Coordinates of C-alpha atoms in Angstrom, one line a residue:
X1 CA 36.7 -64.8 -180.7
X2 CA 34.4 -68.1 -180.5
X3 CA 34.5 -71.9 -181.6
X4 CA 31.1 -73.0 -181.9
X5 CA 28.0 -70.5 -181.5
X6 CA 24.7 -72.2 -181.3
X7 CA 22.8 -69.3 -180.2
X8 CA 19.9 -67.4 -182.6
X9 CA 22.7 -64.9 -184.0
X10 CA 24.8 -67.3 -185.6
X11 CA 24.0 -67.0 -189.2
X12 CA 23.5 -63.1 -188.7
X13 CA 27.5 -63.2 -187.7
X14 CA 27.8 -61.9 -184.2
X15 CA 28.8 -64.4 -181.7
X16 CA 26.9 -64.6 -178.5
X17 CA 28.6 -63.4 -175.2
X18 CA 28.5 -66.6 -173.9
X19 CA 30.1 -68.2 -177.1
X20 CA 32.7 -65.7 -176.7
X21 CA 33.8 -67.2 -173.3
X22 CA 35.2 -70.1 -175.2
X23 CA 38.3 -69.0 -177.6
X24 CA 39.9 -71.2 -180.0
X25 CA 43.2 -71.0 -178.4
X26 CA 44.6 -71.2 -174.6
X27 CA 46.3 -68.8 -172.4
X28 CA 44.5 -66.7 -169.4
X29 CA 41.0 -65.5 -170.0
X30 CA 39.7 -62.6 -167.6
X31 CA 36.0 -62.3 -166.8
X32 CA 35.2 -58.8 -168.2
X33 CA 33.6 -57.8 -164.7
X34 CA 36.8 -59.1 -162.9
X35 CA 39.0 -56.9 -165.1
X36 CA 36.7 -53.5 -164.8
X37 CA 36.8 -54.4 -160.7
X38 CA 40.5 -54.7 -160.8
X39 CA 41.3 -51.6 -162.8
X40 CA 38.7 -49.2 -161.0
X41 CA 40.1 -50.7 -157.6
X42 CA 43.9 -50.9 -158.3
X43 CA 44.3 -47.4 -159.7
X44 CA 42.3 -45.7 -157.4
X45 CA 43.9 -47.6 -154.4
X46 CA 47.0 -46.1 -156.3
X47 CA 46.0 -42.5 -156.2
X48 CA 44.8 -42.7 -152.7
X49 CA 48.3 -44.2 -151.8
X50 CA 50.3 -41.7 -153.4
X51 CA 48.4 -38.8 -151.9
X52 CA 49.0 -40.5 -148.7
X53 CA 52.6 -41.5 -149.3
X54 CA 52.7 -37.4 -150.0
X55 CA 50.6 -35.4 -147.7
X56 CA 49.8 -38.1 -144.9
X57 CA 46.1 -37.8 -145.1
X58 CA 43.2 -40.3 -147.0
X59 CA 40.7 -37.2 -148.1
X60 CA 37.2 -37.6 -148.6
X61 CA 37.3 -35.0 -151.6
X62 CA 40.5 -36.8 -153.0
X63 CA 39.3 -40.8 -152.8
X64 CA 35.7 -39.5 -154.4
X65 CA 37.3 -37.6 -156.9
X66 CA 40.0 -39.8 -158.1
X67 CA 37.3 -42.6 -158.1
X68 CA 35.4 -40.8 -160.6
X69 CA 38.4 -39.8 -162.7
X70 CA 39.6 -43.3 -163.2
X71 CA 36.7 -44.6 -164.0
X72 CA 36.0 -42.0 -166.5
X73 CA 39.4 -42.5 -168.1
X74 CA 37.9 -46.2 -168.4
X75 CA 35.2 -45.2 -170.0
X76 CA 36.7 -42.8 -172.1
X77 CA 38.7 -45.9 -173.3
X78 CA 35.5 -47.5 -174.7
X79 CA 34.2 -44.1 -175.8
X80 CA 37.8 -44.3 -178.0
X81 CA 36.6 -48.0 -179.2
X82 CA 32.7 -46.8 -179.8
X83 CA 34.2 -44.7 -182.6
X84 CA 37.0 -47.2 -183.7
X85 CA 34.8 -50.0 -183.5
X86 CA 31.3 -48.3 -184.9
X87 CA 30.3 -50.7 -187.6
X88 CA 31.0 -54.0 -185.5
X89 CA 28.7 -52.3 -182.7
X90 CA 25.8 -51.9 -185.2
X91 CA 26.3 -55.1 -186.6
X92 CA 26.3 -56.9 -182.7
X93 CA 23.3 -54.7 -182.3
X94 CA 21.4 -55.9 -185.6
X95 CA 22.1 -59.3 -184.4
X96 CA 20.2 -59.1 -180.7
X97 CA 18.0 -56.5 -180.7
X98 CA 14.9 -59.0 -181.7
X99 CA 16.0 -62.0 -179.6
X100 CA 16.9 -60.0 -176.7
X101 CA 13.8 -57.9 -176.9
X102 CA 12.4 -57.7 -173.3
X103 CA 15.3 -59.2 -171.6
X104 CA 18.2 -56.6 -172.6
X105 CA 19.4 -57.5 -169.0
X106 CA 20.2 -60.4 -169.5
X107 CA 22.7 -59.1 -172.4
X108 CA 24.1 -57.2 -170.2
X109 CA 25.0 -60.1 -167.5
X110 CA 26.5 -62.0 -170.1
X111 CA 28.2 -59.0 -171.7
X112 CA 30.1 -58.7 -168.3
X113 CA 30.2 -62.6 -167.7
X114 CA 32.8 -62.7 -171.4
X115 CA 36.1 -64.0 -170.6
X116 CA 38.6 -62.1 -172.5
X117 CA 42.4 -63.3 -173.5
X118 CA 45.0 -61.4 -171.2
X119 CA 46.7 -60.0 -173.7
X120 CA 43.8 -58.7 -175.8
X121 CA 41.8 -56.8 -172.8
X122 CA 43.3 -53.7 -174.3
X123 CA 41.3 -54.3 -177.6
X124 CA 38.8 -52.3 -178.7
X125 CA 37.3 -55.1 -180.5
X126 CA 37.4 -57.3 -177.3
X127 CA 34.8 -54.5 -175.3
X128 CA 32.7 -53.6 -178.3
X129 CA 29.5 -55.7 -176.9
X130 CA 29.2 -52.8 -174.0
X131 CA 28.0 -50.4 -176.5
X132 CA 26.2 -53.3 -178.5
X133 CA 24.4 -54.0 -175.1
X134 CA 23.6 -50.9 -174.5
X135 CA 21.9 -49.9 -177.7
X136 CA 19.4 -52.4 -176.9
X137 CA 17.8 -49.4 -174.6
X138 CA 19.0 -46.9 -176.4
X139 CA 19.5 -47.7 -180.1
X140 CA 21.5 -44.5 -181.0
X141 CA 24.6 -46.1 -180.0
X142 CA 24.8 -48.6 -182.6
X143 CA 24.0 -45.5 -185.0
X144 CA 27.2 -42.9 -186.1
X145 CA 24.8 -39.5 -186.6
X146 CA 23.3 -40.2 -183.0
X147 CA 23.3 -37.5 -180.3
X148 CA 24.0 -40.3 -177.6
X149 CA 26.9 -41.8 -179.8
X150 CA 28.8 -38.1 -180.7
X151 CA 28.2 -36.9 -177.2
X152 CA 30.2 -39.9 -175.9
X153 CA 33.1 -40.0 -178.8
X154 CA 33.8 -36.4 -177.8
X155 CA 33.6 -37.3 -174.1
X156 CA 36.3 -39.9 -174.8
X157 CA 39.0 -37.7 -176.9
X158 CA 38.2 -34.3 -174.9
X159 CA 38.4 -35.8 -171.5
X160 CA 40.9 -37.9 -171.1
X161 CA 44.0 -35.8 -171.0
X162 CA 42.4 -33.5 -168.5
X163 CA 41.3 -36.2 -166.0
X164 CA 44.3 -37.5 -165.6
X165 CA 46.1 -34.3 -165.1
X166 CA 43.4 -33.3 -162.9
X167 CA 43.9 -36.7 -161.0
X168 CA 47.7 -36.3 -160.3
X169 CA 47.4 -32.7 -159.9
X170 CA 45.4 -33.3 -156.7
X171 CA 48.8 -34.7 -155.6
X172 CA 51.2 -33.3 -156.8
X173 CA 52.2 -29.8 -158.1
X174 CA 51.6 -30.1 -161.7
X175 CA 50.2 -26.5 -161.8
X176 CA 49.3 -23.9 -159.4
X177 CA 45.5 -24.5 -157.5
X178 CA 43.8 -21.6 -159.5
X179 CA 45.1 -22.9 -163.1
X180 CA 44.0 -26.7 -162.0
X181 CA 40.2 -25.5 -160.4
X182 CA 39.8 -23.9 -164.0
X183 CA 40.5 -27.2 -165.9
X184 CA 38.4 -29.0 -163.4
X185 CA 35.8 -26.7 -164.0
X186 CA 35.9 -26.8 -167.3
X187 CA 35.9 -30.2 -167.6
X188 CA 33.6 -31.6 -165.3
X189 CA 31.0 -28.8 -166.5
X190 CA 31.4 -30.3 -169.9
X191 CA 30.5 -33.6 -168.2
X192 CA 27.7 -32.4 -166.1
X193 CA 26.0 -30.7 -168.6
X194 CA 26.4 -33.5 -171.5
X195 CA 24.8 -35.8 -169.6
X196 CA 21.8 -33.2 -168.7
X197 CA 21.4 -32.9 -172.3
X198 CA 21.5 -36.9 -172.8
X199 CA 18.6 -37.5 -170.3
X200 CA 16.9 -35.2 -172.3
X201 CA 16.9 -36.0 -175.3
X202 CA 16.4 -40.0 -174.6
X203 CA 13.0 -39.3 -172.6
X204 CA 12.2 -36.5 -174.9
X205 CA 12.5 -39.1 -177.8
X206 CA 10.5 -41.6 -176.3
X207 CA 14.0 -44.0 -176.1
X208 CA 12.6 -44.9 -172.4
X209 CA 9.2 -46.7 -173.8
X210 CA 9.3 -50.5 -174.3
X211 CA 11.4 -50.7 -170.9
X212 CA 10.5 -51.4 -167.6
X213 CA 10.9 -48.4 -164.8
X214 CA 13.7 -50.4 -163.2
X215 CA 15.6 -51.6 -165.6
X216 CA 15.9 -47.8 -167.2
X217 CA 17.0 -46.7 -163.5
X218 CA 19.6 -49.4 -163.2
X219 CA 20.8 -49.7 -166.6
X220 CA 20.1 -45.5 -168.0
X221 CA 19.7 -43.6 -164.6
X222 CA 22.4 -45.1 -162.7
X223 CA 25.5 -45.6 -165.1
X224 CA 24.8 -41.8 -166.6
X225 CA 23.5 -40.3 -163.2
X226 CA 27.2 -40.8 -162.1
X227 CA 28.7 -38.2 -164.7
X228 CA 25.6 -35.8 -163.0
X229 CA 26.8 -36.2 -159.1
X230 CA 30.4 -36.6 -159.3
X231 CA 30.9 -33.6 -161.7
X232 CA 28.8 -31.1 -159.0
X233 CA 31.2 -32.4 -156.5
X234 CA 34.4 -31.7 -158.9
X235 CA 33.0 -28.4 -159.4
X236 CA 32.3 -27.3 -155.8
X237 CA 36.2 -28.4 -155.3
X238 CA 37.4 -26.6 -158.4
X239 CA 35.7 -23.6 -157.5
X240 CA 37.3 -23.6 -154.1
X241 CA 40.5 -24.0 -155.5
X242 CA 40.1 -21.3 -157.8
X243 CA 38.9 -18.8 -154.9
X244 CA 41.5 -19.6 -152.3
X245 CA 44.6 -20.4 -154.2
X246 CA 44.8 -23.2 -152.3
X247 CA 44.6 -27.3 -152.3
X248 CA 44.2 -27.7 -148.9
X249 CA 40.7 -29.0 -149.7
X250 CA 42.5 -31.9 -151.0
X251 CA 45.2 -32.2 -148.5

């Protein structure tokens, strides 16, 4: 992944993020943050498009929806790689946690600041530092028998398939509104109430202490809260769906 790394890690064997910006060989590198913008932008552009393209309307419930939905098929992608990749991530994790002691933000930034090769942005390898990063406030992820870590493996095999029929069903007629409300209540329940359970048990642990207020708001609150608002949302649709038979809250 890396030429030359000069950083503190070197002799524990993890490459820094910002030696990982300089491969060995050529060809197009993508900024990490560049290719989670275009993916989150270009497919949900694409769902609001095709809804369009089909019913003539851009719907509020629709473009939130879909939103979330692609991005958690993103993240379910590196939920896929947190179990694939496991050992890597607690060995990236065993490298940083001292020197990046009080300053995990600055991990991050340079977590998303990695330039990957085009053709290896689908490697679960090439995103393992997200998890690495993020055990730095919550060291659970870089640990298999973790709450944090299972809760997020299962999110990535069980949720997957549904989001994306959920996602296309709110366009087309995959299945009839009642039989689509129950998966999307199903499955954005499951989300909802994982991540109730995650808040708990990281305060309840004590995971929060050694971090300042904002940085656990911006880096916790924030990138969990998401699977807390957009599942009530989901829900409330579902269940409307379900009672009326109907998608025209989507159309």
């Amino acid at each position: 992944m890396s030429t030359v790394d000069s950083s503190p890690n070197a002799n524990a064997g993890v490459p820094s993020a910002t030696a990982t910006a300089t491969p060995a060989v050529g060809g197009l590198l993508v900024p990490a943050w560049l290719a989670v913008i275009v993916f989150l932008v270009g497919a949900t552009a694409a769902h609001i498009y095709l809804h369009y393209a089909t019913h003539g309307v851009v719907n509020v419930h629709h473009v939130v929806l879909a939103f979330f939905l692609v991005l958690n098929v993103l993240i379910n992608f590196w939920e896929l790689g947190l179990f694939a990749c496991g050992d890597q991530i607690h060995d990236e994790y065993e490298a940083t946690k001292v020197s990046y002691k009080g300053r995990e933000g600055d991990r991050v930034n340079e977590v998303f600041a990695k330039r990957i090769p085009f053709f290896k942005l689908l490697s679960f390898r090439q995103w393992t530092l997200i998890w690495s990063s993020y055990a730095l406030y919550d060291p659970g992820y870089a640990q298999r028998h973790s709450f944090g870590f299972n809760i997020d493996v299962g999110n990535g095999f069980s949720t997957i398939i549904p989001a994306t029929l959920f996602a296309f069903g709110m366009t087309y007629d995959v299945v009839s509104p009642q039989i689509l409300g129950i998966v999307g209540v199903a499955m954005f329940w499951q989300m909802f109430y994982g991540t109730v359970v995650y808040f708990f048990q990281f305060f309840h642990s004590g995971r929060h202490h050694g971090h300042s207020k904002g940085s656990i708001w911006l880096f916790v609150g924030a990138s969990n809260g998401m699977w807390f608002i957009f599942p009530i949302w989901g829900i409330a649709v579902s269940v409307w769906m379900i009672l009326n038979n109907s998608m025209a809250i989507l159309h």
